[in-house]
CSV table of C-alpha atoms in Angstrom, one decimal:
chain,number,residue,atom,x,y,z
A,1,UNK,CA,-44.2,15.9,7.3
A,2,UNK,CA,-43.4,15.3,10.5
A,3,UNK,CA,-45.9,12.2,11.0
A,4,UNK,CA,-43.9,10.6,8.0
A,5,UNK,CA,-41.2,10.7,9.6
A,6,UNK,CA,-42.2,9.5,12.9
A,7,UNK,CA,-43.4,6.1,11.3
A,8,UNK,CA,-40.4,5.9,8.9
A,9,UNK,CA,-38.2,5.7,12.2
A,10,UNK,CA,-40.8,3.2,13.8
A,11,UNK,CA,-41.2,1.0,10.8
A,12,UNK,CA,-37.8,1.3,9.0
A,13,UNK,CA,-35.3,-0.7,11.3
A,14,UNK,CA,-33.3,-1.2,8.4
A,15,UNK,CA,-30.7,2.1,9.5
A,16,UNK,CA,-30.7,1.0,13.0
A,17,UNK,CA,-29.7,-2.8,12.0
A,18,UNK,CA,-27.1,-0.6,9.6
A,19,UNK,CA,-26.0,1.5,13.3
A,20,UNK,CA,-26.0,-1.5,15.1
A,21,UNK,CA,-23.9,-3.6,12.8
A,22,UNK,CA,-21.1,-1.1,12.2
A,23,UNK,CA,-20.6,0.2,16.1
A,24,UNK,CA,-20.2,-4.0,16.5
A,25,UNK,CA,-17.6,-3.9,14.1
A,26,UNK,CA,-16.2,-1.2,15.6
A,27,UNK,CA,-15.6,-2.8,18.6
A,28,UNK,CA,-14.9,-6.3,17.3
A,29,UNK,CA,-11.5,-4.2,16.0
A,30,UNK,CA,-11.2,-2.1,19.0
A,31,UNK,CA,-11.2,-5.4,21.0
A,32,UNK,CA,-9.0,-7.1,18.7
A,33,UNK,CA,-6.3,-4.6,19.1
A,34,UNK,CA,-6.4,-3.9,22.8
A,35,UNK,CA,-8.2,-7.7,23.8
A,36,UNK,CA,-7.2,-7.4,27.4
A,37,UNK,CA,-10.0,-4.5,27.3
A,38,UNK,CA,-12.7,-6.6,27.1
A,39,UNK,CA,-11.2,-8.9,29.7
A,40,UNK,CA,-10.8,-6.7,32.6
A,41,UNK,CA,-14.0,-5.0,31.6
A,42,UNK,CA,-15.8,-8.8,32.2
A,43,UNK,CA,-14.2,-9.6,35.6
A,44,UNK,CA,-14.9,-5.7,37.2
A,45,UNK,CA,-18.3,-6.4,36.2
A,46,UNK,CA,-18.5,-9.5,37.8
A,47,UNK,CA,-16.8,-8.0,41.4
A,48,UNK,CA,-18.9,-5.0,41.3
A,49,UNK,CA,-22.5,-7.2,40.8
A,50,UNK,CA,-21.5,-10.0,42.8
A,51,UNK,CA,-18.3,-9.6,44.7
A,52,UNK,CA,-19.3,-6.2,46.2
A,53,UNK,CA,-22.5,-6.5,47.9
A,54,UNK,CA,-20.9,-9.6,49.7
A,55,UNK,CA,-18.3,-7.3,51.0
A,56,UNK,CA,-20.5,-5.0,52.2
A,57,UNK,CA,-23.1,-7.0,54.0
A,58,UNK,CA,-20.1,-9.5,55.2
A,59,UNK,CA,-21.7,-11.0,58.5
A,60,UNK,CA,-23.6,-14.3,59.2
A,61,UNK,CA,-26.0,-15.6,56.2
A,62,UNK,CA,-29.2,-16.6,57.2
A,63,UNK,CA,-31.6,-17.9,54.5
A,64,UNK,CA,-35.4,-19.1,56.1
A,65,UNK,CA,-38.1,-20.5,54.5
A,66,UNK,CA,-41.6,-21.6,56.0
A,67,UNK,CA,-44.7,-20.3,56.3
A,68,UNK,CA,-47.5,-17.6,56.8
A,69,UNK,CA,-48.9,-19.5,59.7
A,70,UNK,CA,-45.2,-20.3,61.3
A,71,UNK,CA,-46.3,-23.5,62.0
A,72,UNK,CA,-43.3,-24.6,60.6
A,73,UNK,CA,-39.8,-22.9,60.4
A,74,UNK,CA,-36.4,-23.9,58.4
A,75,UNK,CA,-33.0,-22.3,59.2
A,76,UNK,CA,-30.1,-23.1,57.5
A,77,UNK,CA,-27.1,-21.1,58.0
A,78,UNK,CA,-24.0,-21.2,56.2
A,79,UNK,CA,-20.4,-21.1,57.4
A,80,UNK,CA,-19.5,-17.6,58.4
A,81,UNK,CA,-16.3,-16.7,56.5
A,82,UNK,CA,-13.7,-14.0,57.7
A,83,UNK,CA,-12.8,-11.1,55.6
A,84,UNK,CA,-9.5,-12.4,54.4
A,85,UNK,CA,-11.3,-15.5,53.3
A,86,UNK,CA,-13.9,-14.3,51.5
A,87,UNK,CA,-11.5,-11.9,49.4
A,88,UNK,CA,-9.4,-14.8,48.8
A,89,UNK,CA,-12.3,-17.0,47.4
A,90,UNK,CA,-13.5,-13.9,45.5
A,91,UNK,CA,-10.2,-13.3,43.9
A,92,UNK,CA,-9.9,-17.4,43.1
A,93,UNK,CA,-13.2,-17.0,41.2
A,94,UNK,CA,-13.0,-14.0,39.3
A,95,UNK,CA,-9.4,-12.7,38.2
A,96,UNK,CA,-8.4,-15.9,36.2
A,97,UNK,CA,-11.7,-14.3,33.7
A,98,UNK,CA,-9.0,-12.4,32.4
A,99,UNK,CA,-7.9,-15.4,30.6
A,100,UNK,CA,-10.5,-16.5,30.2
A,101,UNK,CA,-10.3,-16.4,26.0
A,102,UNK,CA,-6.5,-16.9,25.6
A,103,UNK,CA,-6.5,-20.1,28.1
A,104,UNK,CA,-10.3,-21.2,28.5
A,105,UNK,CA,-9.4,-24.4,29.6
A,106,UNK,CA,-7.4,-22.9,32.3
A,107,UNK,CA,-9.4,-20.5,33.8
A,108,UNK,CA,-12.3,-23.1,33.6
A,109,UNK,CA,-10.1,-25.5,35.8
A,110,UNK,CA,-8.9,-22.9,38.1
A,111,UNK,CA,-12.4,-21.2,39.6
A,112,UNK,CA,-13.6,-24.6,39.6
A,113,UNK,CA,-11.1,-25.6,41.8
A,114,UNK,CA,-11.7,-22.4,44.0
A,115,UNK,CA,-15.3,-23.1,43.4
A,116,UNK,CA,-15.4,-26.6,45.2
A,117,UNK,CA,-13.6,-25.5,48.0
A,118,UNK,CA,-15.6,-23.0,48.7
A,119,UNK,CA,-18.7,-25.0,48.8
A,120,UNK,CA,-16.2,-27.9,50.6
A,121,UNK,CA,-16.4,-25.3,53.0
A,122,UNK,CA,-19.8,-24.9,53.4
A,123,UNK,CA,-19.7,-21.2,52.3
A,124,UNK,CA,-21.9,-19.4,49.9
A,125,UNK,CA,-20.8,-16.7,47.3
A,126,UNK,CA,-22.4,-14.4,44.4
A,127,UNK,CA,-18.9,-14.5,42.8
A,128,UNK,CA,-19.8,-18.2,42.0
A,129,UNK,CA,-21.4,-17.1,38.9
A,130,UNK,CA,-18.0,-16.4,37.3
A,131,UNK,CA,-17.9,-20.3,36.8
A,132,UNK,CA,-20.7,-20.4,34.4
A,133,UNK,CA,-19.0,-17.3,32.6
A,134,UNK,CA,-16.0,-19.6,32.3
A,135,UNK,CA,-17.7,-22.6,31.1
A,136,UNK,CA,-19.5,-19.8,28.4
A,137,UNK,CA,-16.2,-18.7,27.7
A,138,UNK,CA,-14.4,-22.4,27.4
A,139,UNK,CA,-17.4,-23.6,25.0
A,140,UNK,CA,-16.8,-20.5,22.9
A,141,UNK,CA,-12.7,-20.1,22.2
A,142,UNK,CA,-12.0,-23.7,23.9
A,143,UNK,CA,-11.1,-26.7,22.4
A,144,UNK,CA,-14.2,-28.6,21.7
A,145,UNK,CA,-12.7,-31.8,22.4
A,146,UNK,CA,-11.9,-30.8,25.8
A,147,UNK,CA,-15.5,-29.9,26.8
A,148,UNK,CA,-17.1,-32.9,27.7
A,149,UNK,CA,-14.5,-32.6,30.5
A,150,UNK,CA,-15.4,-29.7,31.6
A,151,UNK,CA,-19.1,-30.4,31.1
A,152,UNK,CA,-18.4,-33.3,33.5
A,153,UNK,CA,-17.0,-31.1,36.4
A,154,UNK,CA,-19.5,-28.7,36.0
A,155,UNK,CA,-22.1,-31.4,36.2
A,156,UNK,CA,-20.3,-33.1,39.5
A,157,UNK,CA,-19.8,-29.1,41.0
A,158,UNK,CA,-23.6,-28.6,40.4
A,159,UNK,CA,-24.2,-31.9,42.5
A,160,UNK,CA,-21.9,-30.8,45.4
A,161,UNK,CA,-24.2,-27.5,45.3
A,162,UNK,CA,-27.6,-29.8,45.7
A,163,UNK,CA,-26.3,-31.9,48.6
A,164,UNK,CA,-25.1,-28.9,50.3
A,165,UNK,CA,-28.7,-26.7,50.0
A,166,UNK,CA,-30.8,-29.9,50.7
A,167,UNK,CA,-31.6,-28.6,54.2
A,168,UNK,CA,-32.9,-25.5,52.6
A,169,UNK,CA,-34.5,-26.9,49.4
A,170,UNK,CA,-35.3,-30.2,47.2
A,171,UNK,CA,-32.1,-31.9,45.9
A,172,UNK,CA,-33.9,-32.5,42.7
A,173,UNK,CA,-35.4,-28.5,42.4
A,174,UNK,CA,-31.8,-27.2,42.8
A,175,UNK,CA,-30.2,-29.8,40.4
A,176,UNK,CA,-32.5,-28.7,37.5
A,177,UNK,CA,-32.3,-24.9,38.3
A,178,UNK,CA,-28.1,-25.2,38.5
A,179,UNK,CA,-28.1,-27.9,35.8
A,180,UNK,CA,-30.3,-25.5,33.6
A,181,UNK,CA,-28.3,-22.4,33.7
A,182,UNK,CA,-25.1,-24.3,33.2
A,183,UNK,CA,-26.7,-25.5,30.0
A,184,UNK,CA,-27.9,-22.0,29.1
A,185,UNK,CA,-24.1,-21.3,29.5
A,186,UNK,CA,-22.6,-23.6,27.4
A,187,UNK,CA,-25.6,-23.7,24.8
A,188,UNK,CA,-25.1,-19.8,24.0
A,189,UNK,CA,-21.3,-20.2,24.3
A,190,UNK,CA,-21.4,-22.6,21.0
A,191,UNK,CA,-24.3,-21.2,19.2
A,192,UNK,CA,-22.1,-17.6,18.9
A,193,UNK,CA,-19.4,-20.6,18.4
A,194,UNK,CA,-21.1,-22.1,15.5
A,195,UNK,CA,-22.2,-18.7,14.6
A,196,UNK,CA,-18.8,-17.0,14.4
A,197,UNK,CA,-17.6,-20.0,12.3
A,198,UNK,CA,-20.3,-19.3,10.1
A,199,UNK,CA,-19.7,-15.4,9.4
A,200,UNK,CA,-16.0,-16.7,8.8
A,201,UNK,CA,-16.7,-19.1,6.4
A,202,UNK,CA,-18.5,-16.2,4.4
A,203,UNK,CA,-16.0,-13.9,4.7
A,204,UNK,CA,-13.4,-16.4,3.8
A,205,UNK,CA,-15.5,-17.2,0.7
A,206,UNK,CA,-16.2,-14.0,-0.5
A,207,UNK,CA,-12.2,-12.9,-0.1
A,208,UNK,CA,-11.9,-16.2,-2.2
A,209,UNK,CA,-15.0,-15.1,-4.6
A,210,UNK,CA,-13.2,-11.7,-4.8
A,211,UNK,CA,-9.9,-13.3,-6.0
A,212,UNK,CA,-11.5,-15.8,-8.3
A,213,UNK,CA,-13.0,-12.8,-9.8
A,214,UNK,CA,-9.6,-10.3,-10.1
A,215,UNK,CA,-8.1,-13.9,-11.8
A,216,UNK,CA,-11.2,-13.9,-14.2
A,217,UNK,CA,-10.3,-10.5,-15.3
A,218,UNK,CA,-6.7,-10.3,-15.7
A,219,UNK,CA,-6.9,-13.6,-17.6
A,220,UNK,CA,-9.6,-12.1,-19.5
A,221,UNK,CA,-7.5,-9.0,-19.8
A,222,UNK,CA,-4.6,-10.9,-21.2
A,223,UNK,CA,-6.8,-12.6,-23.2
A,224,UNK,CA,-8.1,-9.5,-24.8
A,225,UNK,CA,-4.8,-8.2,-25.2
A,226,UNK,CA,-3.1,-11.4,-27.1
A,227,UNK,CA,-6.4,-11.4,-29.3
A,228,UNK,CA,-5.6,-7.4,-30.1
A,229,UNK,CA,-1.6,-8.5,-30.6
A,230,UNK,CA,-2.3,-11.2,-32.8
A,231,UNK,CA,-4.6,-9.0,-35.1
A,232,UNK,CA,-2.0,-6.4,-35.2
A,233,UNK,CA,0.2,-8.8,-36.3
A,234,UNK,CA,-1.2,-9.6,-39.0
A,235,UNK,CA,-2.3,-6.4,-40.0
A,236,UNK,CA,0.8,-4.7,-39.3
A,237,UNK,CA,2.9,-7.2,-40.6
A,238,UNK,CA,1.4,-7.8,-44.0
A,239,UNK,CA,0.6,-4.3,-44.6
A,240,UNK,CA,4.2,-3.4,-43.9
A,241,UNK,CA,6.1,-6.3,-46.1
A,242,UNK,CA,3.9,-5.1,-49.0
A,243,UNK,CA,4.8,-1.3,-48.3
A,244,UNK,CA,8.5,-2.5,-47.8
A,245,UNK,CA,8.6,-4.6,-51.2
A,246,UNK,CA,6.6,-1.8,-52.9
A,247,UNK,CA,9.2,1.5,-52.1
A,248,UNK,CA,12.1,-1.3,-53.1
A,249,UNK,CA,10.7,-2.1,-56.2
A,250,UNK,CA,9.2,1.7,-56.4
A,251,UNK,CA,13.0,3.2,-56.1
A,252,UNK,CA,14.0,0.5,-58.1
A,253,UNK,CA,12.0,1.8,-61.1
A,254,UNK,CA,12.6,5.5,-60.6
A,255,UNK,CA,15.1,5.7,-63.1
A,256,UNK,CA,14.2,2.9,-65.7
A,257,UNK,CA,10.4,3.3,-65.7
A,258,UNK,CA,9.3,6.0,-64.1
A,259,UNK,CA,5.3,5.4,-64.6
A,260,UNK,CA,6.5,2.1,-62.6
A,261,UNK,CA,7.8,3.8,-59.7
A,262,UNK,CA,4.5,6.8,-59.5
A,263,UNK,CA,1.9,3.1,-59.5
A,264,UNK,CA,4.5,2.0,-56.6
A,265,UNK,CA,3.4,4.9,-54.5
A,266,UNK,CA,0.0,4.7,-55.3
A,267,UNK,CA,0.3,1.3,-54.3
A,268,UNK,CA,1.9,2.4,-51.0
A,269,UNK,CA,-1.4,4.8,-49.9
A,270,UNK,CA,-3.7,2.4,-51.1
A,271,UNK,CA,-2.2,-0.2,-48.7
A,272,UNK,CA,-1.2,2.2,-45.7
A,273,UNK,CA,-4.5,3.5,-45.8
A,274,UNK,CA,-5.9,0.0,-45.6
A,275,UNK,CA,-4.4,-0.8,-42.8
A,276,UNK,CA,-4.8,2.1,-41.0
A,277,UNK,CA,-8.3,1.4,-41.4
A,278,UNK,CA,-7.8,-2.3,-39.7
A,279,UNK,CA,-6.0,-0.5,-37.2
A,280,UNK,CA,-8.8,1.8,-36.4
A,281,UNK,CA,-11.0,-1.2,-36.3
A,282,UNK,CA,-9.1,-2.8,-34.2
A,283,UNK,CA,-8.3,-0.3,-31.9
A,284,UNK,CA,-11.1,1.7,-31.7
A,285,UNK,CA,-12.6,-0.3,-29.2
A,286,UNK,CA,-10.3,0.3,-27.3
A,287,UNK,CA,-10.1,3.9,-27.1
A,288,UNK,CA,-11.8,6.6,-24.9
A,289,UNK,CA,-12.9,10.3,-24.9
A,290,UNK,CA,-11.6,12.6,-22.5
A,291,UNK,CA,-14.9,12.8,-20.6
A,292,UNK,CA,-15.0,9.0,-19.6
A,293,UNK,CA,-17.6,8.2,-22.5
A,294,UNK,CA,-16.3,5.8,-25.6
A,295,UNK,CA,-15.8,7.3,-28.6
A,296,UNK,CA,-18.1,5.1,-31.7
A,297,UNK,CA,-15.0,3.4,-33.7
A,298,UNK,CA,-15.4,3.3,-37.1
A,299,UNK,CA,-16.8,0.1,-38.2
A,300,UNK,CA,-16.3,-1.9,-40.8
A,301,UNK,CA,-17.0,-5.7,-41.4
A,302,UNK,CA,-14.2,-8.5,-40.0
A,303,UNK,CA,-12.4,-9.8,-43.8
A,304,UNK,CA,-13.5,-12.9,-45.0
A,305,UNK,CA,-13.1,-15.2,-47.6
A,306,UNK,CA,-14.8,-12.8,-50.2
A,307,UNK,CA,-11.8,-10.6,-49.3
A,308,UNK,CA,-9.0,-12.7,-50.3
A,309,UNK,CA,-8.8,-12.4,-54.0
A,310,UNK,CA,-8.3,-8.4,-52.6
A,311,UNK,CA,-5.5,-9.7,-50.5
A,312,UNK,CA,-4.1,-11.8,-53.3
A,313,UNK,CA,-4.4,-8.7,-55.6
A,314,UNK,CA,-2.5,-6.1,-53.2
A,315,UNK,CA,0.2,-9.2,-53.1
A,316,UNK,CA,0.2,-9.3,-56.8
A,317,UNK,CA,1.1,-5.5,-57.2
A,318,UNK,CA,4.0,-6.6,-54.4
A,319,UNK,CA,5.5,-9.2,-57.0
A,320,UNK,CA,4.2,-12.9,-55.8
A,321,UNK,CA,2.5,-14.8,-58.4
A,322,UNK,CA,-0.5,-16.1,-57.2
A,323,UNK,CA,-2.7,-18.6,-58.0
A,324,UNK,CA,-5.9,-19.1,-55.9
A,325,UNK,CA,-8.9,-21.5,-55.8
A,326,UNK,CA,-11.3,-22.6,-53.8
A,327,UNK,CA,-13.1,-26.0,-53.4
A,328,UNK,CA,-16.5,-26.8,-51.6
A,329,UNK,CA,-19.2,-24.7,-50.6
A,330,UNK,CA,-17.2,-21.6,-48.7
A,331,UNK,CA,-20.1,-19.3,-48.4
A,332,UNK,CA,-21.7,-21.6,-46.0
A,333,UNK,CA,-19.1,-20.7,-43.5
A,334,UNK,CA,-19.5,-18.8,-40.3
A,335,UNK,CA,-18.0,-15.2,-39.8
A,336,UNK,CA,-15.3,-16.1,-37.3
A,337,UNK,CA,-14.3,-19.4,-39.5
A,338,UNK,CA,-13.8,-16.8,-42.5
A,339,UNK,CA,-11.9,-14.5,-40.5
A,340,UNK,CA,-9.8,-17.2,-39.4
A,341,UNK,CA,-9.1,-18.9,-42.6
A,342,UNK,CA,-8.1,-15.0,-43.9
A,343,UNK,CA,-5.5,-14.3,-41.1
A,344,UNK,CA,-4.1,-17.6,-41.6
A,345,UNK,CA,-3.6,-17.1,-45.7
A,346,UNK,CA,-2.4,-13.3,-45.2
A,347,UNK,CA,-0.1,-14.9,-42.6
A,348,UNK,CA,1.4,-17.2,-45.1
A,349,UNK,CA,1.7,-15.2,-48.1
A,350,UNK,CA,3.1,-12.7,-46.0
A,351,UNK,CA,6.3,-14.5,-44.9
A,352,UNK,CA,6.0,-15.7,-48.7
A,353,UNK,CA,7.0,-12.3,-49.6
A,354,UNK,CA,9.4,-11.6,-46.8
A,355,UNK,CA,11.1,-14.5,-47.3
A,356,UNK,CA,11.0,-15.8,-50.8
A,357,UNK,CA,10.9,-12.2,-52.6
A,358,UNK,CA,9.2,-10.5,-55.1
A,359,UNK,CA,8.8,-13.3,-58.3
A,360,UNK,CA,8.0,-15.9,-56.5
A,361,UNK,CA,4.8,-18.3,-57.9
A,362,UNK,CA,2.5,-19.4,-55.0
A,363,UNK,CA,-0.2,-22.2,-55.2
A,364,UNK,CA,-2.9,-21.6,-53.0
A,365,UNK,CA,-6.2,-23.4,-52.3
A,366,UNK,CA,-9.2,-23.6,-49.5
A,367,UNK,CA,-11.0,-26.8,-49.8
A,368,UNK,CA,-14.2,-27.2,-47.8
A,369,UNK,CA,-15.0,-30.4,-46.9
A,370,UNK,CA,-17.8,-31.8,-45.0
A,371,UNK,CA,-15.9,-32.4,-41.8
A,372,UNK,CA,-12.7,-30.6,-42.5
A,373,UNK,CA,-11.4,-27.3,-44.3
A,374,UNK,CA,-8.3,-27.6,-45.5
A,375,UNK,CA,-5.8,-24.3,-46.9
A,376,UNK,CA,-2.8,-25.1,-49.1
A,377,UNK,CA,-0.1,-22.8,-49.6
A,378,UNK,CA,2.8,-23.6,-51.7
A,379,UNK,CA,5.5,-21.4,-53.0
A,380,UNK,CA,8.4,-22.3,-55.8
A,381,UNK,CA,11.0,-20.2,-53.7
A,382,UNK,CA,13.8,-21.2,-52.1
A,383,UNK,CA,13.6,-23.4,-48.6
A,384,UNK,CA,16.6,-20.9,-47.4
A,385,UNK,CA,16.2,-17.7,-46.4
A,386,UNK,CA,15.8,-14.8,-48.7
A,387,UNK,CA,15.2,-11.8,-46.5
A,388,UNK,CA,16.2,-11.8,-42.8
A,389,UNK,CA,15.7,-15.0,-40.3
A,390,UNK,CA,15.1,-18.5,-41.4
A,391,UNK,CA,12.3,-19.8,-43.4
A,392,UNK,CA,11.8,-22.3,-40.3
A,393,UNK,CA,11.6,-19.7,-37.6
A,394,UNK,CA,9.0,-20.4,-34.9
A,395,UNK,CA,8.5,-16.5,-35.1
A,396,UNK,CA,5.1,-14.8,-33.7
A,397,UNK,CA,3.4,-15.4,-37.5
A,398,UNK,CA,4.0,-19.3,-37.1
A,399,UNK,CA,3.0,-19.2,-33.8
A,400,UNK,CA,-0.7,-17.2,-34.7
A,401,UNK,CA,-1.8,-19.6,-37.2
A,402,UNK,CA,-1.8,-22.3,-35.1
A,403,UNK,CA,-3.0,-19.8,-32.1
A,404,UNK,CA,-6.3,-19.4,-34.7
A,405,UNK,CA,-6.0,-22.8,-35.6
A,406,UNK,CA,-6.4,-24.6,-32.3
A,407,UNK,CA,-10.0,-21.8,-32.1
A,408,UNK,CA,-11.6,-24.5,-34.4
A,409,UNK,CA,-9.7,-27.8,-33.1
A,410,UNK,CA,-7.1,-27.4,-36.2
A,411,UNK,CA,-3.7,-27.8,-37.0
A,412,UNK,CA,-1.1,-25.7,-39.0
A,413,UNK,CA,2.4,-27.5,-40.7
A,414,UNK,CA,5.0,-25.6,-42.1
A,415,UNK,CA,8.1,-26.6,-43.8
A,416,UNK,CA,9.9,-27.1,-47.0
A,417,UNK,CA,8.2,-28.9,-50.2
A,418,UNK,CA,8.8,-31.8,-51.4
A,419,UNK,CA,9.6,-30.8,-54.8
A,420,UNK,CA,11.3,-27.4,-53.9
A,421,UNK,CA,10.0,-24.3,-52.4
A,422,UNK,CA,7.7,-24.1,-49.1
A,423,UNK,CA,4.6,-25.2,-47.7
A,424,UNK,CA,1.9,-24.1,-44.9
A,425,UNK,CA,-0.7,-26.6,-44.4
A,426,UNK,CA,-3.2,-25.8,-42.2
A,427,UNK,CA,-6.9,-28.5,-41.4
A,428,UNK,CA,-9.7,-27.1,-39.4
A,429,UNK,CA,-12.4,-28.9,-38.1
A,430,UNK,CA,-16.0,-28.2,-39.5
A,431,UNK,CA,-17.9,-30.2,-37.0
A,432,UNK,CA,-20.0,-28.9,-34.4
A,433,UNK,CA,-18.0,-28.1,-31.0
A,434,UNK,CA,-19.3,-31.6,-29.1
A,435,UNK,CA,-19.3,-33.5,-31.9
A,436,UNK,CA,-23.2,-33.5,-33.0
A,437,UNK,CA,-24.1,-33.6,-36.4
């Protein structure tokens, strides 16, 4: 058991990556809320490696070089500076690193100032390494357009370093070992550059991914929930004008004909019950147990064509006289064509029978074409209104047709006849979405 173990931590550096990554993070928000942390953390680590053992070995520098056989002997000795001086140049070259990220530019210009006259002075210092940390640090949170500038007099600072070690080595050798680690410098200070732009982009993209996503699903949210009002609509709405008509003409007949008013009510349950049935359809969907799981609705097929001589017959027993006929092959139709062409006729005949009453003769015809479907609906009633609200009303009914309508690339017209009484008019398209044949 244990061996396991020992090579799942050998083998497995998928939790350290996992440790690694999230105590980075940790400090990438530690740093941005207290930055000048990380700032005065950079230049004491500079004094104490390279200001500090200056300070304490302060006396004359003496760098030789020759050799085993002493046949020959090089000394070159460097300008001895005094205690005051040294701290001076040390300070020059390391405290403006802690600006180094909010003014790169600055800094940069600053120790490289201090930098040259030291060296003007023919003195040498460990602290001069803070001026490749400032060139890291300008290539990194600089403006880019500023650092062939700086890159410039780094590359003439490097030169004034050559000249004055030539006693003590080649021009040329100390040239490529300067002009190489200033590269180093500024080549890692754009690659975390370029990569920090990178891990931005993605997180930029992925908040925008994330966004694009919540729009999908309130869109599709609203979509759902305009699809669910519109087929309540029509449920609720025709249902309930045929329940309405029904109990008036019900209470109507209580006294006169009393057989009338008991197939009224019968009327009434058969047609509530119907549309609670569509409701529960509808809705069940929709609806959840108490435990999180759905519940199974109860199913039943979506209406179609077949089912509007049953519409036309529970509109009958309401009072509308209605005529219907169909043209062309219907049963060739697709499901969601059916359904449509069955809101859009219960639609109709149900502001029919809200608004021209119970007596009222309607004409209505489907004729399937072979590009087009057409419905007619045409009552003898008056253009006026005879129940509440204008016959004309863009109301919600109106405004569903040509909702279901537009599904198929259709149109829906509504307005008084001709001849008398009111029309609905509604085309669909039968072709193929695209156009192909």
């Amino acid at each position: 058991m244990t061996t396991t173990a020992s090579a799942g931590d050998i083998g497995g550096t998928g939790p350290l990556a996992v440790r690694l990554a999230r105590a980075g993070q940790r400090l990438r928000h530690a740093d941005r809320a207290h930055p000048w942390v990380l700032d005065t953390a950079v230049a004491a680590l500079v004094f104490f490696m390279f200001c500090l053992p200056d300070l304490l070995h302060h006396g004359s520098a003496r760098y030789g070089d020759g050799d085993g056989d002493g046949r020959h002997r090089f000394q070159f000795v460097f300008t001895q500076l005094p205690l005051a001086a040294m701290l001076a140049l040390q300070a020059g070259l390391v405290l403006p690193l802690l600006w180094r990220r909010r003014r790169p530019m600055a800094a940069f210009v600053t120790i490289a100032a201090v930098f040259v006259l030291q060296w003007s002075l023919d003195a040498v210092l460990r602290a001069d390494v803070a001026l490749f940390v400032a060139l890291y640090s300008l290539a990194l949170h600089g403006q880019l357009r500023r650092l062939p500038w700086a890159c410039a007099v780094m590359a003439a600072g490097m030169v004034l370093v050559a000249v004055r070690v030539s006693p003590a080595m080649s021009v040329w050798d100390a040239l490529f070992f300067l002009l190489s680690t200033a590269t180093a410098a500024l080549a890692v200070g754009l690659t975390v550059r370029t990569r920090r732009a990178q891990l931005a982009g993605l997180r930029e993209r992925a908040a925008r991914l994330e966004t694009e996503r919540d729009q999908r699903i309130r869109l599709a949210t609203a979509t759902e929930r305009a699809r669910v009002a519109r087929e309540m609509h029509d449920i609720v709405g025709h249902n309930l004008s045929v329940i309405i008509t029904l109990a008036d003409a019900g209470a109507y007949a209580t006294d006169t004909a009393p057989e009338r008013g008991k197939e009224a009510l019968q009327l009434i349950g058969d047609t509530g019950r119907t549309a609670l049935g569509e409701l529960r359809r509808v809705l069940g969907v929709l609806r959840e147990a108490s435990d999180g799981a759905r519940q199974a609705p109860e199913l039943s097929p979506q209406p179609g064509l077949a089912d509007i001589e049953t519409l036309c017959d529970g509109v009958r027993a309401a009072g509308l006289e209605i005529v219907y006929r169909t043209v062309g092959e219907v049963d060739a139709l697709d499901r969601g064509m059916q359904l449509t062409v069955y809101r859009i006729v219960q639609e109709a005949l149900t502001n029919t029978l809200k608004h021209a009453g119970a007596g009222t003769q309607v004409n209505l015809a489907v004729v399937v074409g072979d590009e087009r479907l057409v419905i007619r609906i045409r009552d003898d009633g008056p253009a006026g209104p005879a129940g509440p609200g204008p016959r004309n009303e863009e109301g919600h009914g109106l405004v569903g047709m040509r909702e279901r309508a537009a599904l198929y690339g259709g149109t829906v017209s509504a307005g008084p006849a001709a001849d008398g009484g009111w029309a609905v008019e509604a085309a669909l398209d039968l072709t193929p979405q695209g156009g192909a044949r």
